[in-house]
PDB file of C-alpha atoms in Angstrom:
ATOM      1  CA  THR A   1      13.215 -24.766 -41.298  1.00 62.00           C
ATOM      2  CA  SER A   2      11.963 -26.956 -43.365  1.00 83.00           C
ATOM      3  CA  VAL A   3       8.049 -26.042 -41.762  1.00 91.00           C
ATOM      4  CA  LEU A   4       9.411 -22.288 -42.878  1.00 92.00           C
ATOM      5  CA  GLY A   5      10.157 -23.535 -46.040  1.00 91.00           C
ATOM      6  CA  THR A   6       6.912 -25.149 -46.395  1.00 93.00           C
ATOM      7  CA  PHE A   7       4.951 -21.883 -45.720  1.00 94.00           C
ATOM      8  CA  LEU A   8       7.192 -19.579 -48.420  1.00 92.00           C
ATOM      9  CA  ASP A   9       7.155 -22.630 -51.146  1.00 91.00           C
ATOM     10  CA  LYS A  10       4.960 -23.897 -53.458  1.00 92.00           C
ATOM     11  CA  ARG A  11       3.041 -25.548 -50.596  1.00 92.00           C
ATOM     12  CA  GLY A  12       2.477 -23.033 -49.191  1.00 92.00           C
ATOM     13  CA  LEU A  13       1.824 -19.466 -49.923  1.00 92.00           C
ATOM     14  CA  GLN A  14       3.190 -19.861 -53.259  1.00 89.00           C
ATOM     15  CA  HIS A  15       0.308 -22.897 -53.540  1.00 90.00           C
ATOM     16  CA  GLU A  16      -1.797 -22.483 -56.917  1.00 89.00           C
ATOM     17  CA  ASP A  17      -5.098 -22.021 -54.786  1.00 90.00           C
ATOM     18  CA  ALA A  18      -6.026 -19.156 -53.632  1.00 88.00           C
ATOM     19  CA  PRO A  19      -7.687 -20.704 -51.032  1.00 91.00           C
ATOM     20  CA  MET A  20      -4.773 -22.214 -49.701  1.00 92.00           C
ATOM     21  CA  ARG A  21      -2.673 -19.413 -49.885  1.00 91.00           C
ATOM     22  CA  SER A  22      -5.298 -17.308 -47.627  1.00 92.00           C
ATOM     23  CA  ARG A  23      -5.062 -19.626 -44.776  1.00 94.00           C
ATOM     24  CA  VAL A  24      -1.352 -20.250 -45.413  1.00 95.00           C
ATOM     25  CA  ALA A  25      -0.755 -16.385 -44.530  1.00 95.00           C
ATOM     26  CA  TYR A  26      -3.320 -16.438 -41.370  1.00 96.00           C
ATOM     27  CA  LEU A  27      -1.609 -19.982 -40.566  1.00 97.00           C
ATOM     28  CA  PHE A  28       2.117 -18.484 -41.049  1.00 97.00           C
ATOM     29  CA  LEU A  29       1.434 -15.294 -38.920  1.00 96.00           C
ATOM     30  CA  ARG A  30      -0.381 -17.458 -36.615  1.00 96.00           C
ATOM     31  CA  PHE A  31       3.603 -19.788 -36.768  1.00 96.00           C
ATOM     32  CA  VAL A  32       5.427 -16.210 -36.368  1.00 96.00           C
ATOM     33  CA  LYS A  33       3.463 -14.971 -33.237  1.00 95.00           C
ATOM     34  CA  ILE A  34       3.841 -18.405 -31.463  1.00 95.00           C
ATOM     35  CA  VAL A  35       7.662 -19.257 -32.343  1.00 94.00           C
ATOM     36  CA  LYS A  36       8.967 -15.637 -32.651  1.00 89.00           C
ATOM     37  CA  GLN A  37      12.631 -15.969 -31.118  1.00 90.00           C
ATOM     38  CA  ARG A  38      12.884 -19.557 -32.428  1.00 93.00           C
ATOM     39  CA  LEU A  39      12.758 -17.594 -36.006  1.00 94.00           C
ATOM     40  CA  LEU A  40      16.373 -15.999 -35.397  1.00 93.00           C
ATOM     41  CA  PRO A  41      18.870 -17.439 -37.479  1.00 93.00           C
ATOM     42  CA  PHE A  42      16.380 -17.343 -39.893  1.00 94.00           C
ATOM     43  CA  VAL A  43      14.733 -13.806 -40.008  1.00 93.00           C
ATOM     44  CA  CYS A  44      16.880 -12.518 -43.132  1.00 91.00           C
ATOM     45  CA  ASP A  45      15.899 -15.409 -45.566  1.00 91.00           C
ATOM     46  CA  VAL A  46      12.072 -14.927 -44.564  1.00 93.00           C
ATOM     47  CA  LEU A  47      11.924 -11.587 -44.870  1.00 91.00           C
ATOM     48  CA  THR A  48      13.366 -12.010 -48.330  1.00 89.00           C
ATOM     49  CA  SER A  49      11.544 -14.746 -48.937  1.00 89.00           C
ATOM     50  CA  LEU A  50       8.148 -12.308 -48.286  1.00 90.00           C
ATOM     51  CA  GLN A  51       9.344  -8.861 -49.602  1.00 86.00           C
ATOM     52  CA  GLU A  52       9.792 -11.323 -52.728  1.00 82.00           C
ATOM     53  CA  LEU A  53       6.339 -12.165 -52.998  1.00 82.00           C
ATOM     54  CA  LEU A  54       4.638  -9.441 -51.698  1.00 81.00           C
ATOM     55  CA  VAL A  55       6.326  -7.395 -54.497  1.00 66.00           C
ATOM     56  CA  SER A  56       4.918  -9.808 -56.670  1.00 54.00           C
ATOM     57  CA  ALA A  57       1.483  -9.470 -55.763  1.00 49.00           C
ATOM     58  CA  HIS A  58       0.199  -8.498 -59.584  1.00 45.00           C
ATOM     59  CA  SER A  59       0.580 -12.125 -60.728  1.00 47.00           C
ATOM     60  CA  SER A  60      -2.022 -14.340 -61.516  1.00 46.00           C
ATOM     61  CA  SER A  61      -0.357 -16.289 -57.862  1.00 49.00           C
ATOM     62  CA  ALA A  62      -1.372 -13.137 -56.094  1.00 73.00           C
ATOM     63  CA  ILE A  63      -2.107 -12.830 -52.306  1.00 82.00           C
ATOM     64  CA  PRO A  64      -5.219 -11.009 -51.601  1.00 86.00           C
ATOM     65  CA  PHE A  65      -4.823  -7.908 -49.594  1.00 88.00           C
ATOM     66  CA  GLU A  66      -6.587  -8.765 -46.652  1.00 90.00           C
ATOM     67  CA  ASP A  67      -3.882 -11.739 -46.765  1.00 91.00           C
ATOM     68  CA  GLN A  68      -1.150  -9.852 -47.133  1.00 91.00           C
ATOM     69  CA  LEU A  69      -2.037  -8.062 -43.795  1.00 93.00           C
ATOM     70  CA  HIS A  70      -1.080 -10.539 -42.280  1.00 94.00           C
ATOM     71  CA  LEU A  71       2.126 -11.002 -43.653  1.00 94.00           C
ATOM     72  CA  PHE A  72       2.998  -7.065 -43.219  1.00 93.00           C
ATOM     73  CA  GLU A  73       2.285  -8.045 -39.166  1.00 93.00           C
ATOM     74  CA  ALA A  74       4.315 -11.347 -39.664  1.00 94.00           C
ATOM     75  CA  MET A  75       7.325  -9.000 -41.085  1.00 93.00           C
ATOM     76  CA  GLY A  76       7.322  -6.603 -38.293  1.00 91.00           C
ATOM     77  CA  LEU A  77       7.178  -9.122 -35.373  1.00 92.00           C
ATOM     78  CA  MET A  78       9.869 -10.737 -37.174  1.00 93.00           C
ATOM     79  CA  ALA A  79      12.249  -7.705 -38.492  1.00 89.00           C
ATOM     80  CA  GLY A  80      11.480  -6.067 -34.027  1.00 87.00           C
ATOM     81  CA  LEU A  81      12.971  -9.879 -32.388  1.00 88.00           C
ATOM     82  CA  GLU A  82      15.166  -9.032 -29.798  1.00 86.00           C
ATOM     83  CA  GLY A  83      18.120 -10.523 -30.652  1.00 87.00           C
ATOM     84  CA  VAL A  84      18.225  -8.499 -34.294  1.00 86.00           C
ATOM     85  CA  SER A  85      20.395  -5.544 -34.166  1.00 85.00           C
ATOM     86  CA  ASN A  86      19.970  -2.259 -34.081  1.00 83.00           C
ATOM     87  CA  GLU A  87      20.657  -1.447 -37.371  1.00 87.00           C
ATOM     88  CA  GLN A  88      19.074  -5.009 -38.796  1.00 88.00           C
ATOM     89  CA  LYS A  89      15.730  -3.548 -38.033  1.00 86.00           C
ATOM     90  CA  ALA A  90      16.635  -0.028 -39.638  1.00 86.00           C
ATOM     91  CA  THR A  91      17.429  -1.946 -42.555  1.00 88.00           C
ATOM     92  CA  PHE A  92      14.564  -4.463 -42.695  1.00 88.00           C
ATOM     93  CA  MET A  93      12.377  -1.616 -41.631  1.00 86.00           C
ATOM     94  CA  GLN A  94      13.393   0.207 -44.970  1.00 88.00           C
ATOM     95  CA  GLY A  95      12.924  -3.251 -46.960  1.00 88.00           C
ATOM     96  CA  ILE A  96      10.096  -3.511 -46.073  1.00 87.00           C
ATOM     97  CA  ILE A  97       8.103   0.322 -45.792  1.00 89.00           C
ATOM     98  CA  LEU A  98      10.183   2.429 -47.883  1.00 89.00           C
ATOM     99  CA  PRO A  99       8.453   0.805 -51.009  1.00 88.00           C
ATOM    100  CA  LEU A 100       5.077   1.275 -49.557  1.00 90.00           C
ATOM    101  CA  THR A 101       5.853   5.264 -49.180  1.00 91.00           C
ATOM    102  CA  GLN A 102       7.263   4.710 -52.844  1.00 91.00           C
ATOM    103  CA  GLN A 103       4.580   3.494 -54.549  1.00 89.00           C
ATOM    104  CA  ALA A 104       1.762   5.580 -52.395  1.00 90.00           C
ATOM    105  CA  ASP A 105       4.196   8.791 -53.634  1.00 91.00           C
ATOM    106  CA  VAL A 106       3.720   7.354 -57.268  1.00 90.00           C
ATOM    107  CA  ILE A 107       0.174   7.256 -56.844  1.00 88.00           C
ATOM    108  CA  LEU A 108       0.213  10.627 -55.137  1.00 89.00           C
ATOM    109  CA  GLN A 109       2.057  12.589 -57.725  1.00 88.00           C
ATOM    110  CA  SER A 110      -0.296  11.273 -60.231  1.00 86.00           C
ATOM    111  CA  LEU A 111      -3.370  12.294 -58.234  1.00 81.00           C
ATOM    112  CA  GLN A 112      -1.656  15.943 -58.266  1.00 79.00           C
ATOM    113  CA  ASN A 113      -1.634  15.725 -62.220  1.00 79.00           C
ATOM    114  CA  ASP A 114      -4.816  14.053 -62.718  1.00 76.00           C
ATOM    115  CA  PRO A 115      -7.143  14.545 -59.756  1.00 70.00           C
ATOM    116  CA  HIS A 116      -9.465  12.113 -61.540  1.00 71.00           C
ATOM    117  CA  VAL A 117      -7.229   8.987 -61.525  1.00 70.00           C
ATOM    118  CA  GLU A 118      -8.618   6.491 -59.392  1.00 77.00           C
ATOM    119  CA  GLY A 119      -6.005   5.620 -56.551  1.00 79.00           C
ATOM    120  CA  SER A 120      -7.559   6.352 -53.235  1.00 81.00           C
ATOM    121  CA  THR A 121      -8.327   2.444 -52.475  1.00 84.00           C
ATOM    122  CA  PHE A 122      -4.078   1.336 -53.104  1.00 86.00           C
ATOM    123  CA  LEU A 123      -3.500   4.411 -50.801  1.00 88.00           C
ATOM    124  CA  ALA A 124      -5.943   3.168 -48.457  1.00 88.00           C
ATOM    125  CA  GLN A 125      -4.278  -0.852 -48.779  1.00 88.00           C
ATOM    126  CA  ILE A 126      -0.777   1.032 -48.214  1.00 90.00           C
ATOM    127  CA  ILE A 127      -1.521   3.206 -45.155  1.00 91.00           C
ATOM    128  CA  THR A 128      -3.007  -0.357 -43.528  1.00 91.00           C
ATOM    129  CA  SER A 129      -0.484  -2.250 -44.898  1.00 90.00           C
ATOM    130  CA  MET A 130       2.091   0.117 -43.022  1.00 90.00           C
ATOM    131  CA  GLY A 131      -0.179   0.170 -39.338  1.00 89.00           C
ATOM    132  CA  ASN A 132       0.088  -3.401 -39.403  1.00 90.00           C
ATOM    133  CA  ILE A 133       4.160  -3.564 -40.054  1.00 89.00           C
ATOM    134  CA  VAL A 134       4.636  -1.168 -36.768  1.00 86.00           C
ATOM    135  CA  LYS A 135       1.653  -3.002 -35.249  1.00 82.00           C
ATOM    136  CA  GLY A 136       3.641  -6.299 -35.327  1.00 65.00           C
ATOM    137  CA  PHE A 137       6.615  -4.275 -34.945  1.00 67.00           C
ATOM    138  CA  GLY A 138       6.584  -3.178 -31.280  1.00 61.00           C
ATOM    139  CA  SER A 139       8.230  -0.282 -29.820  1.00 67.00           C
ATOM    140  CA  ALA A 140      11.118   0.809 -32.306  1.00 60.00           C
ATOM    141  CA  GLN A 141      14.277   2.050 -31.819  1.00 69.00           C
ATOM    142  CA  GLU A 142      16.159   5.554 -32.808  1.00 72.00           C
ATOM    143  CA  GLU A 143      17.234   4.173 -36.492  1.00 70.00           C
ATOM    144  CA  VAL A 144      13.963   2.607 -37.240  1.00 79.00           C
ATOM    145  CA  LYS A 145      12.113   5.866 -35.883  1.00 82.00           C
ATOM    146  CA  GLU A 146      13.510   7.231 -38.919  1.00 83.00           C
ATOM    147  CA  THR A 147      11.744   4.648 -41.229  1.00 84.00           C
ATOM    148  CA  VAL A 148       8.173   5.218 -39.059  1.00 85.00           C
ATOM    149  CA  LYS A 149       8.066   8.759 -39.449  1.00 87.00           C
ATOM    150  CA  ARG A 150       8.764   8.159 -43.156  1.00 89.00           C
ATOM    151  CA  GLY A 151       5.735   6.501 -43.600  1.00 89.00           C
ATOM    152  CA  VAL A 152       3.448   8.270 -40.979  1.00 91.00           C
ATOM    153  CA  GLU A 153       4.570  11.840 -43.096  1.00 92.00           C
ATOM    154  CA  VAL A 154       3.632  10.309 -46.008  1.00 91.00           C
ATOM    155  CA  THR A 155       0.625   8.469 -44.385  1.00 90.00           C
ATOM    156  CA  LEU A 156      -0.736  12.568 -43.361  1.00 91.00           C
ATOM    157  CA  ARG A 157      -0.344  13.203 -47.299  1.00 90.00           C
ATOM    158  CA  CYS A 158      -2.594  10.167 -48.138  1.00 87.00           C
ATOM    159  CA  LEU A 159      -5.410  11.549 -46.503  1.00 85.00           C
ATOM    160  CA  TYR A 160      -4.942  14.510 -47.192  1.00 84.00           C
ATOM    161  CA  ALA A 161      -5.733  13.327 -50.863  1.00 80.00           C
ATOM    162  CA  LEU A 162      -8.330  11.075 -50.279  1.00 73.00           C
ATOM    163  CA  PRO A 163     -12.080  12.678 -50.880  1.00 66.00           C
ATOM    164  CA  GLY A 164     -13.334  13.606 -48.047  1.00 62.00           C
ATOM    165  CA  ASP A 165     -16.457  11.832 -48.446  1.00 49.00           C
TER     166      ASP A 165
END
């Protein structure tokens, strides 16, 4: 637990130094890949902490998008661990993917109202983030498939809305 705390607090992902936060995001993914099953008792707390960090990604201590991808993949790996109940997996996936789909919906609505609104970069980032979550998650149970399906539907709408060049 002290190692997890170090990753998640001001000594790690919330460190004041941007290069330090970047390196910690990468190392956290590596750590999760190595000790996956041992993290089972901490999955809920860690996912909650990571969600809070990613929601505040627009603050001065923001984690760059490339490094957020490491965190999204780690979240997918942790949410999909054997030993996490199917109901918890569904809840975790909803908590991770639904905020992304909601952000995409807002941008898509803005693009419909004003086609000159710049949102293509952010839409592409949302699509990539969802891909990293699912990549880390592995095979999906029925409870999770609906959330993933929602993500795929939003992805398709984003692709139709993005410019063709």
